[in-house]
PDB file of C-alpha atoms in Angstrom:
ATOM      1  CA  UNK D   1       0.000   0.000   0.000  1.00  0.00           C
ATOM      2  CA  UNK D   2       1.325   3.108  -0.629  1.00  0.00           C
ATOM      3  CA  UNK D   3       0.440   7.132   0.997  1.00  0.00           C
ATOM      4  CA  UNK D   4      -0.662   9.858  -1.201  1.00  0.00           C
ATOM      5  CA  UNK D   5       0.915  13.030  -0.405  1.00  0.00           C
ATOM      6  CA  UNK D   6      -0.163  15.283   1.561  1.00  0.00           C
ATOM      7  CA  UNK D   7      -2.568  12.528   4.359  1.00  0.00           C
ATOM      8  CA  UNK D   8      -0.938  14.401   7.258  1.00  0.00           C
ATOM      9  CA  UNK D   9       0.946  11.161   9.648  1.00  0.00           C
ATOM     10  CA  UNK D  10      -0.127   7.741   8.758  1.00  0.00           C
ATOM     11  CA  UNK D  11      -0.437   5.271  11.257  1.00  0.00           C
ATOM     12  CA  UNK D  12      -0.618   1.554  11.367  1.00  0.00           C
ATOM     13  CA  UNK D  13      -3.946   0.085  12.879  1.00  0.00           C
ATOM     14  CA  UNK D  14      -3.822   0.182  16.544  1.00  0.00           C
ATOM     15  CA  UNK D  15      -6.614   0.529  19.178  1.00  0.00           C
ATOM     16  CA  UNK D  16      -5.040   3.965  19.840  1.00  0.00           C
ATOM     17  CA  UNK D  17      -5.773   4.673  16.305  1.00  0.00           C
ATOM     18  CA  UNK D  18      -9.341   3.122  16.517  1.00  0.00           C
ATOM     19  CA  UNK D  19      -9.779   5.422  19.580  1.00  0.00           C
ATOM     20  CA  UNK D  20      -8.287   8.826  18.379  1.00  0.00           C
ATOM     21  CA  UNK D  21     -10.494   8.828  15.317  1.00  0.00           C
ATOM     22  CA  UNK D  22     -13.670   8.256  17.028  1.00  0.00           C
ATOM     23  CA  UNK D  23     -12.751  10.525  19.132  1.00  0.00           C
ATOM     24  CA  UNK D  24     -13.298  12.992  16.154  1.00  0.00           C
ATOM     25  CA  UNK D  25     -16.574  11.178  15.544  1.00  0.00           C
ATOM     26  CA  UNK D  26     -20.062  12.661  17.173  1.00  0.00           C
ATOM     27  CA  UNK D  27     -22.005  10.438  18.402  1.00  0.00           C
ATOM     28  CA  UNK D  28     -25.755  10.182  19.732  1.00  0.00           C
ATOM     29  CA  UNK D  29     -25.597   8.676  23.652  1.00  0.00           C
ATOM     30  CA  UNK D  30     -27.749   5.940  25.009  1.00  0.00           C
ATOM     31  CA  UNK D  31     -28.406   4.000  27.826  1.00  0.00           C
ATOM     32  CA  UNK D  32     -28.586   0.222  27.516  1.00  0.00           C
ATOM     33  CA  UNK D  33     -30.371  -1.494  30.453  1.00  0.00           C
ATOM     34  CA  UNK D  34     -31.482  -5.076  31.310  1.00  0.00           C
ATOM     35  CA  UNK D  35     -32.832  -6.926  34.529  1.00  0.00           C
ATOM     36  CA  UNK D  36     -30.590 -10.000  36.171  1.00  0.00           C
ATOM     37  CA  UNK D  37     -31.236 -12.211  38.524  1.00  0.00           C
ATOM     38  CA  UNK D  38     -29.381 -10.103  40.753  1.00  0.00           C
ATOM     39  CA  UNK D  39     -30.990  -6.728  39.526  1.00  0.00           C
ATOM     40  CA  UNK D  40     -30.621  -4.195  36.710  1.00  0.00           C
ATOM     41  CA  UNK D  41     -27.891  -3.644  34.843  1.00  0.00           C
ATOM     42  CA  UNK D  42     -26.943  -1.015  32.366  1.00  0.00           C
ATOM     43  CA  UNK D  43     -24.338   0.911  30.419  1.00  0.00           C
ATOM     44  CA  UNK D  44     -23.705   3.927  28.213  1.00  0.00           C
ATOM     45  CA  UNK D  45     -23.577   3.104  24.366  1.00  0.00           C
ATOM     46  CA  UNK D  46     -22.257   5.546  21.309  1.00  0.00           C
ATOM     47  CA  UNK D  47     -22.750   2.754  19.072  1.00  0.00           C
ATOM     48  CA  UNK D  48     -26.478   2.535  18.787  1.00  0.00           C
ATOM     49  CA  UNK D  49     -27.707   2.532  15.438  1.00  0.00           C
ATOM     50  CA  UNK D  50     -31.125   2.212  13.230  1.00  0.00           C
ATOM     51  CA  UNK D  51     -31.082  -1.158  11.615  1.00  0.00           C
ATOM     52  CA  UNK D  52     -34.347  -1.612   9.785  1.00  0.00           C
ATOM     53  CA  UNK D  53     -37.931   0.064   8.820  1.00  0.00           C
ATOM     54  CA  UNK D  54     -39.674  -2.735   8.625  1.00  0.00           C
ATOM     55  CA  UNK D  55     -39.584  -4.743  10.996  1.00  0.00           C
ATOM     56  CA  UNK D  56     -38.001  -2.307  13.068  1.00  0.00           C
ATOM     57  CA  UNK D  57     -35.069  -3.286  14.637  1.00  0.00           C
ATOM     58  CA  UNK D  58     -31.873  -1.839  15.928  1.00  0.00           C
ATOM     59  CA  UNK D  59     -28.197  -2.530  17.171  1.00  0.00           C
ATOM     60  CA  UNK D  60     -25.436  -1.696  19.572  1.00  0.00           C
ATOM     61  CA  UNK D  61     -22.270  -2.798  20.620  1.00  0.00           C
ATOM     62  CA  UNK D  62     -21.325  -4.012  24.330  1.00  0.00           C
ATOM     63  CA  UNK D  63     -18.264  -4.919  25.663  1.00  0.00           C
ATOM     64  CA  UNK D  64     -17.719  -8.613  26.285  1.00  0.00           C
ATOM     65  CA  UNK D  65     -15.023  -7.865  29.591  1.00  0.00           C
ATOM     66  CA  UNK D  66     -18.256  -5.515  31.052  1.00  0.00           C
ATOM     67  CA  UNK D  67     -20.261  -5.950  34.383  1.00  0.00           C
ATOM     68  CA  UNK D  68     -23.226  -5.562  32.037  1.00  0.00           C
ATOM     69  CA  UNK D  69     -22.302  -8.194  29.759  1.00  0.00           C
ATOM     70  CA  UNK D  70     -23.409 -11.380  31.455  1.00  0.00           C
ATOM     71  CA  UNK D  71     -27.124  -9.912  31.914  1.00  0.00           C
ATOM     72  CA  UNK D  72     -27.046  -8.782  28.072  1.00  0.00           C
ATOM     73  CA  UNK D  73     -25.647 -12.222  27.420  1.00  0.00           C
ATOM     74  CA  UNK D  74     -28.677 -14.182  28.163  1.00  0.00           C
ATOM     75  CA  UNK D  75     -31.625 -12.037  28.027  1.00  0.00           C
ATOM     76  CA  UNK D  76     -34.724 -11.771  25.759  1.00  0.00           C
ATOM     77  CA  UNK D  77     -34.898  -7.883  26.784  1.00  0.00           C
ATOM     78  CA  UNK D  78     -33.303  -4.854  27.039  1.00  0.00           C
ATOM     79  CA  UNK D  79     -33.954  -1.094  27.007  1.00  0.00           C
ATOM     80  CA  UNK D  80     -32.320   1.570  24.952  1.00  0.00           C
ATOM     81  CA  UNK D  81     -32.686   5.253  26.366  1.00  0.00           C
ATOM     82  CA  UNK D  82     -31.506   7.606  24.133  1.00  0.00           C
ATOM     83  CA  UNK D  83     -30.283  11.050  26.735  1.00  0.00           C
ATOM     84  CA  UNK D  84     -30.636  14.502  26.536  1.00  0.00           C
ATOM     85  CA  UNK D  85     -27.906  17.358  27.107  1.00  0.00           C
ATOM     86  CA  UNK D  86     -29.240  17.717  30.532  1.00  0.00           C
ATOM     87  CA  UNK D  87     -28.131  14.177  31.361  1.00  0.00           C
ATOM     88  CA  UNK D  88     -24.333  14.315  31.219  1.00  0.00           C
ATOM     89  CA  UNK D  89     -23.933  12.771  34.833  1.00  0.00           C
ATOM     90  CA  UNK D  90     -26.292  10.101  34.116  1.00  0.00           C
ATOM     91  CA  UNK D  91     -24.291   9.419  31.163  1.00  0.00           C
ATOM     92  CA  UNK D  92     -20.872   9.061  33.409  1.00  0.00           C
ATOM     93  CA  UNK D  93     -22.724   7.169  36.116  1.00  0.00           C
ATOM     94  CA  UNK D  94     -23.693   4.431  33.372  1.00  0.00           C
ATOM     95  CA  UNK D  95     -20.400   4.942  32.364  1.00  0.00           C
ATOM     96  CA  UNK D  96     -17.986   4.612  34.913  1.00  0.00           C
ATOM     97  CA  UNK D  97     -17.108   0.903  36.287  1.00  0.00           C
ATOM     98  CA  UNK D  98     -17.853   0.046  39.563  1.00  0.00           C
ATOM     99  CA  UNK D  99     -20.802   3.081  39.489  1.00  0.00           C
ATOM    100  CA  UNK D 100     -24.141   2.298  41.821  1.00  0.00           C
ATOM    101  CA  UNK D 101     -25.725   2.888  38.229  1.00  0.00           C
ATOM    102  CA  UNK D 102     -29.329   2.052  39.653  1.00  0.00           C
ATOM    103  CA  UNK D 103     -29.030   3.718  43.222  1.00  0.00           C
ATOM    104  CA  UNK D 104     -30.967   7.222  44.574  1.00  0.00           C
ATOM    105  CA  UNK D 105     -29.735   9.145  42.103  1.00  0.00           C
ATOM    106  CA  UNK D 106     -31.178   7.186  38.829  1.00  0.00           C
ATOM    107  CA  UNK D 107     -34.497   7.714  39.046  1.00  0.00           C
ATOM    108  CA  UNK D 108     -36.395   4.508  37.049  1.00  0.00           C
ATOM    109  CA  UNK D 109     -39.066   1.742  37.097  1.00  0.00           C
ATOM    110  CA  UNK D 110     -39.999  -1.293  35.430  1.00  0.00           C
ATOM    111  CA  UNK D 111     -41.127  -1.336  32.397  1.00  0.00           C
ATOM    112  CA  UNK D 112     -42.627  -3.421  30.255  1.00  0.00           C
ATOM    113  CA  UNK D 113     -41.049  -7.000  29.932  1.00  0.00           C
ATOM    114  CA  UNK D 114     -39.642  -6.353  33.533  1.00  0.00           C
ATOM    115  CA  UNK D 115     -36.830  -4.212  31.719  1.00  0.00           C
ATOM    116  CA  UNK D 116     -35.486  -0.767  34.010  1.00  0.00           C
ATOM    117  CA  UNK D 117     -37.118   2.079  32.433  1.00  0.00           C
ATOM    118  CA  UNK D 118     -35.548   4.885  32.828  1.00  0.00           C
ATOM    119  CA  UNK D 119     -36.947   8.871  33.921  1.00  0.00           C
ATOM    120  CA  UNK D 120     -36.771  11.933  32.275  1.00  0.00           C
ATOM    121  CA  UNK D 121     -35.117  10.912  28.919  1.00  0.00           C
ATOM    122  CA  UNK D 122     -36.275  11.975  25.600  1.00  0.00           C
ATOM    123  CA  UNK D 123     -37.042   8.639  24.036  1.00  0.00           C
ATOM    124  CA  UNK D 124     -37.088   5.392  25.274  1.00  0.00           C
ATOM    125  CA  UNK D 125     -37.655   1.747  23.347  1.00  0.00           C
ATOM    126  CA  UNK D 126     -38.218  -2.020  24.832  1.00  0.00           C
ATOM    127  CA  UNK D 127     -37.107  -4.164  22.480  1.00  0.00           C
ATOM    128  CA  UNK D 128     -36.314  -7.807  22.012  1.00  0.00           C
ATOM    129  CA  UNK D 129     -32.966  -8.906  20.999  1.00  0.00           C
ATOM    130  CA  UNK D 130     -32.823 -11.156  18.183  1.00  0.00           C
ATOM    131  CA  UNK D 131     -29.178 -11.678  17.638  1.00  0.00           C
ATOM    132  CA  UNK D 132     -25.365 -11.667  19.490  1.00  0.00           C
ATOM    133  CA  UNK D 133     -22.771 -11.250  16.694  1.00  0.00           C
ATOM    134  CA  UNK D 134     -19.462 -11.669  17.752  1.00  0.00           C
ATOM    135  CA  UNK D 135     -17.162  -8.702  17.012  1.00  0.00           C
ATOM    136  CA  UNK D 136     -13.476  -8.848  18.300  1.00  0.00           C
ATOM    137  CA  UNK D 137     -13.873  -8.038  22.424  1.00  0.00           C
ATOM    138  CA  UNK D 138     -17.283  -7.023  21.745  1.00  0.00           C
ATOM    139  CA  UNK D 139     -21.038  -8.246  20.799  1.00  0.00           C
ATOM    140  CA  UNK D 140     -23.400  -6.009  18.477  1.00  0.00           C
ATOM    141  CA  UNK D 141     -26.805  -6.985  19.443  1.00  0.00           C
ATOM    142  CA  UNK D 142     -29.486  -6.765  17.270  1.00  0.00           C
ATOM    143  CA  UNK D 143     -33.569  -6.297  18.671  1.00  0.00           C
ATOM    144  CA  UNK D 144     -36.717  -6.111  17.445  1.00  0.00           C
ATOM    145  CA  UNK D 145     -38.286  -2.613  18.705  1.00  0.00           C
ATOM    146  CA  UNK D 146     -41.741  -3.506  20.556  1.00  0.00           C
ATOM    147  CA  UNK D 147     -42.604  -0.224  21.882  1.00  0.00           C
ATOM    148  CA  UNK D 148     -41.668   2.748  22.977  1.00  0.00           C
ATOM    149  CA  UNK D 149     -42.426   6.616  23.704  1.00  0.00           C
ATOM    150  CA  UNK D 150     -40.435   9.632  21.622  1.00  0.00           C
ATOM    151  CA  UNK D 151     -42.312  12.198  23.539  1.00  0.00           C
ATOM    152  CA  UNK D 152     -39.948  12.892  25.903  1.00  0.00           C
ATOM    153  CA  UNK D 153     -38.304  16.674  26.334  1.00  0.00           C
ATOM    154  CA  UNK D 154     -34.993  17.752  25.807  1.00  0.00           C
ATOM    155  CA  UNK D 155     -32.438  17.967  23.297  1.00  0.00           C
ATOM    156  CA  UNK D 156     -29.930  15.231  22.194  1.00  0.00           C
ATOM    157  CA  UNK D 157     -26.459  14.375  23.990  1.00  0.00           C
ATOM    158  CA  UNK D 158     -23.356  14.047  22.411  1.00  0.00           C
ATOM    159  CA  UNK D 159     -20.050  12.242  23.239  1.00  0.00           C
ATOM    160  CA  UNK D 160     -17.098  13.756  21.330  1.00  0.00           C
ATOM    161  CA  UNK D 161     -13.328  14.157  21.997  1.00  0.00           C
ATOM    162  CA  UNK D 162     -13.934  12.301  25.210  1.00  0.00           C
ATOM    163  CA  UNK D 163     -16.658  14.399  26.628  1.00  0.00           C
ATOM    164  CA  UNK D 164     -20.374  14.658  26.665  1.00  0.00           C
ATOM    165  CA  UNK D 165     -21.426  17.770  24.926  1.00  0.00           C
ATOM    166  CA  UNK D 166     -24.634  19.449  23.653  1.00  0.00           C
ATOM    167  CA  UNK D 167     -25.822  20.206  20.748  1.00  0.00           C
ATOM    168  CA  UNK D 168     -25.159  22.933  19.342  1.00  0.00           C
ATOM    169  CA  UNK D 169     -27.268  25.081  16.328  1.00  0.00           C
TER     170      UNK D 169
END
């Protein structure tokens, strides 16, 4: 393979590489959450994508090494919140390992299909997953979309450059 002129510094694929482009990359933040045997479980995804009209269905990505994993793993449902700008900590608590993700400070309930619903987001969407596709150290899921509300306020949050940001017009 050879460079054209002028690409700035090439790089050989890395995971740093991996990471410091997406870094550059804007992306729309959810919350993916499931109920265990042991309680709900849940975690921040920029990977959540529309996969089809008709039947509706969509995917994410979820890290096999996660505390969330094992729950994903094995069941039939899951909810995907997508969060506004006013829910950066939210975001981090989902985020951050070891995090009491559910405790006083989430405010939730069940939800249909027993899955953790959670408050004051501005969409939110039960589905049921349909397929685990391995994918290196992680798993895109794929679910069927059963219901859902879009009605919810606020505008979208963004994760770039390693932070959660606004939108901005």
């Amino acid at each position: 393979m050879t460079a054209t002129p002028g690409l700035g510094t090439v790089r050989p694929a890395s995971p740093e590489l991996l990471r410091s482009v997406f870094r550059r990359h804007a992306a729309g933040v959810a919350v993916i959450t499931a109920s265990g045997r042991r309680g709900p479980v849940g975690f921040t995804a920029t990977s959540l994508a529309s996969v089809s009209a008709e039947p509706p269905m969509l995917s994410f990505a979820v890290g096999t090494g996660g505390s969330s994993w094992p729950v994903i793993a094995t069941s039939d449902h899951v909810g995907v919140h997508v969060l506004g700008e006013h829910q950066r900590e939210l975001a981090a608590t989902f985020a951050r390992s070891g995090a009491d993700r559910f405790g006083p400070a989430t405010a939730w309930g069940e939800g249909p299909e027993g899955v953790p619903v959670l408050d004051g987001v501005p969409a939110w969407m039960v589905c049921k997953v349909v397929a685990r596709v391995p994918a290196g150290d992680h798993r895109i899921v794929v679910a069927e979309v059963l219901l859902g509300d879009p009605a919810g306020h606020g505008r979208p949050l963004l994760y770039h450059q390693g932070r959660f940001n606004g939108l901005r017009d």
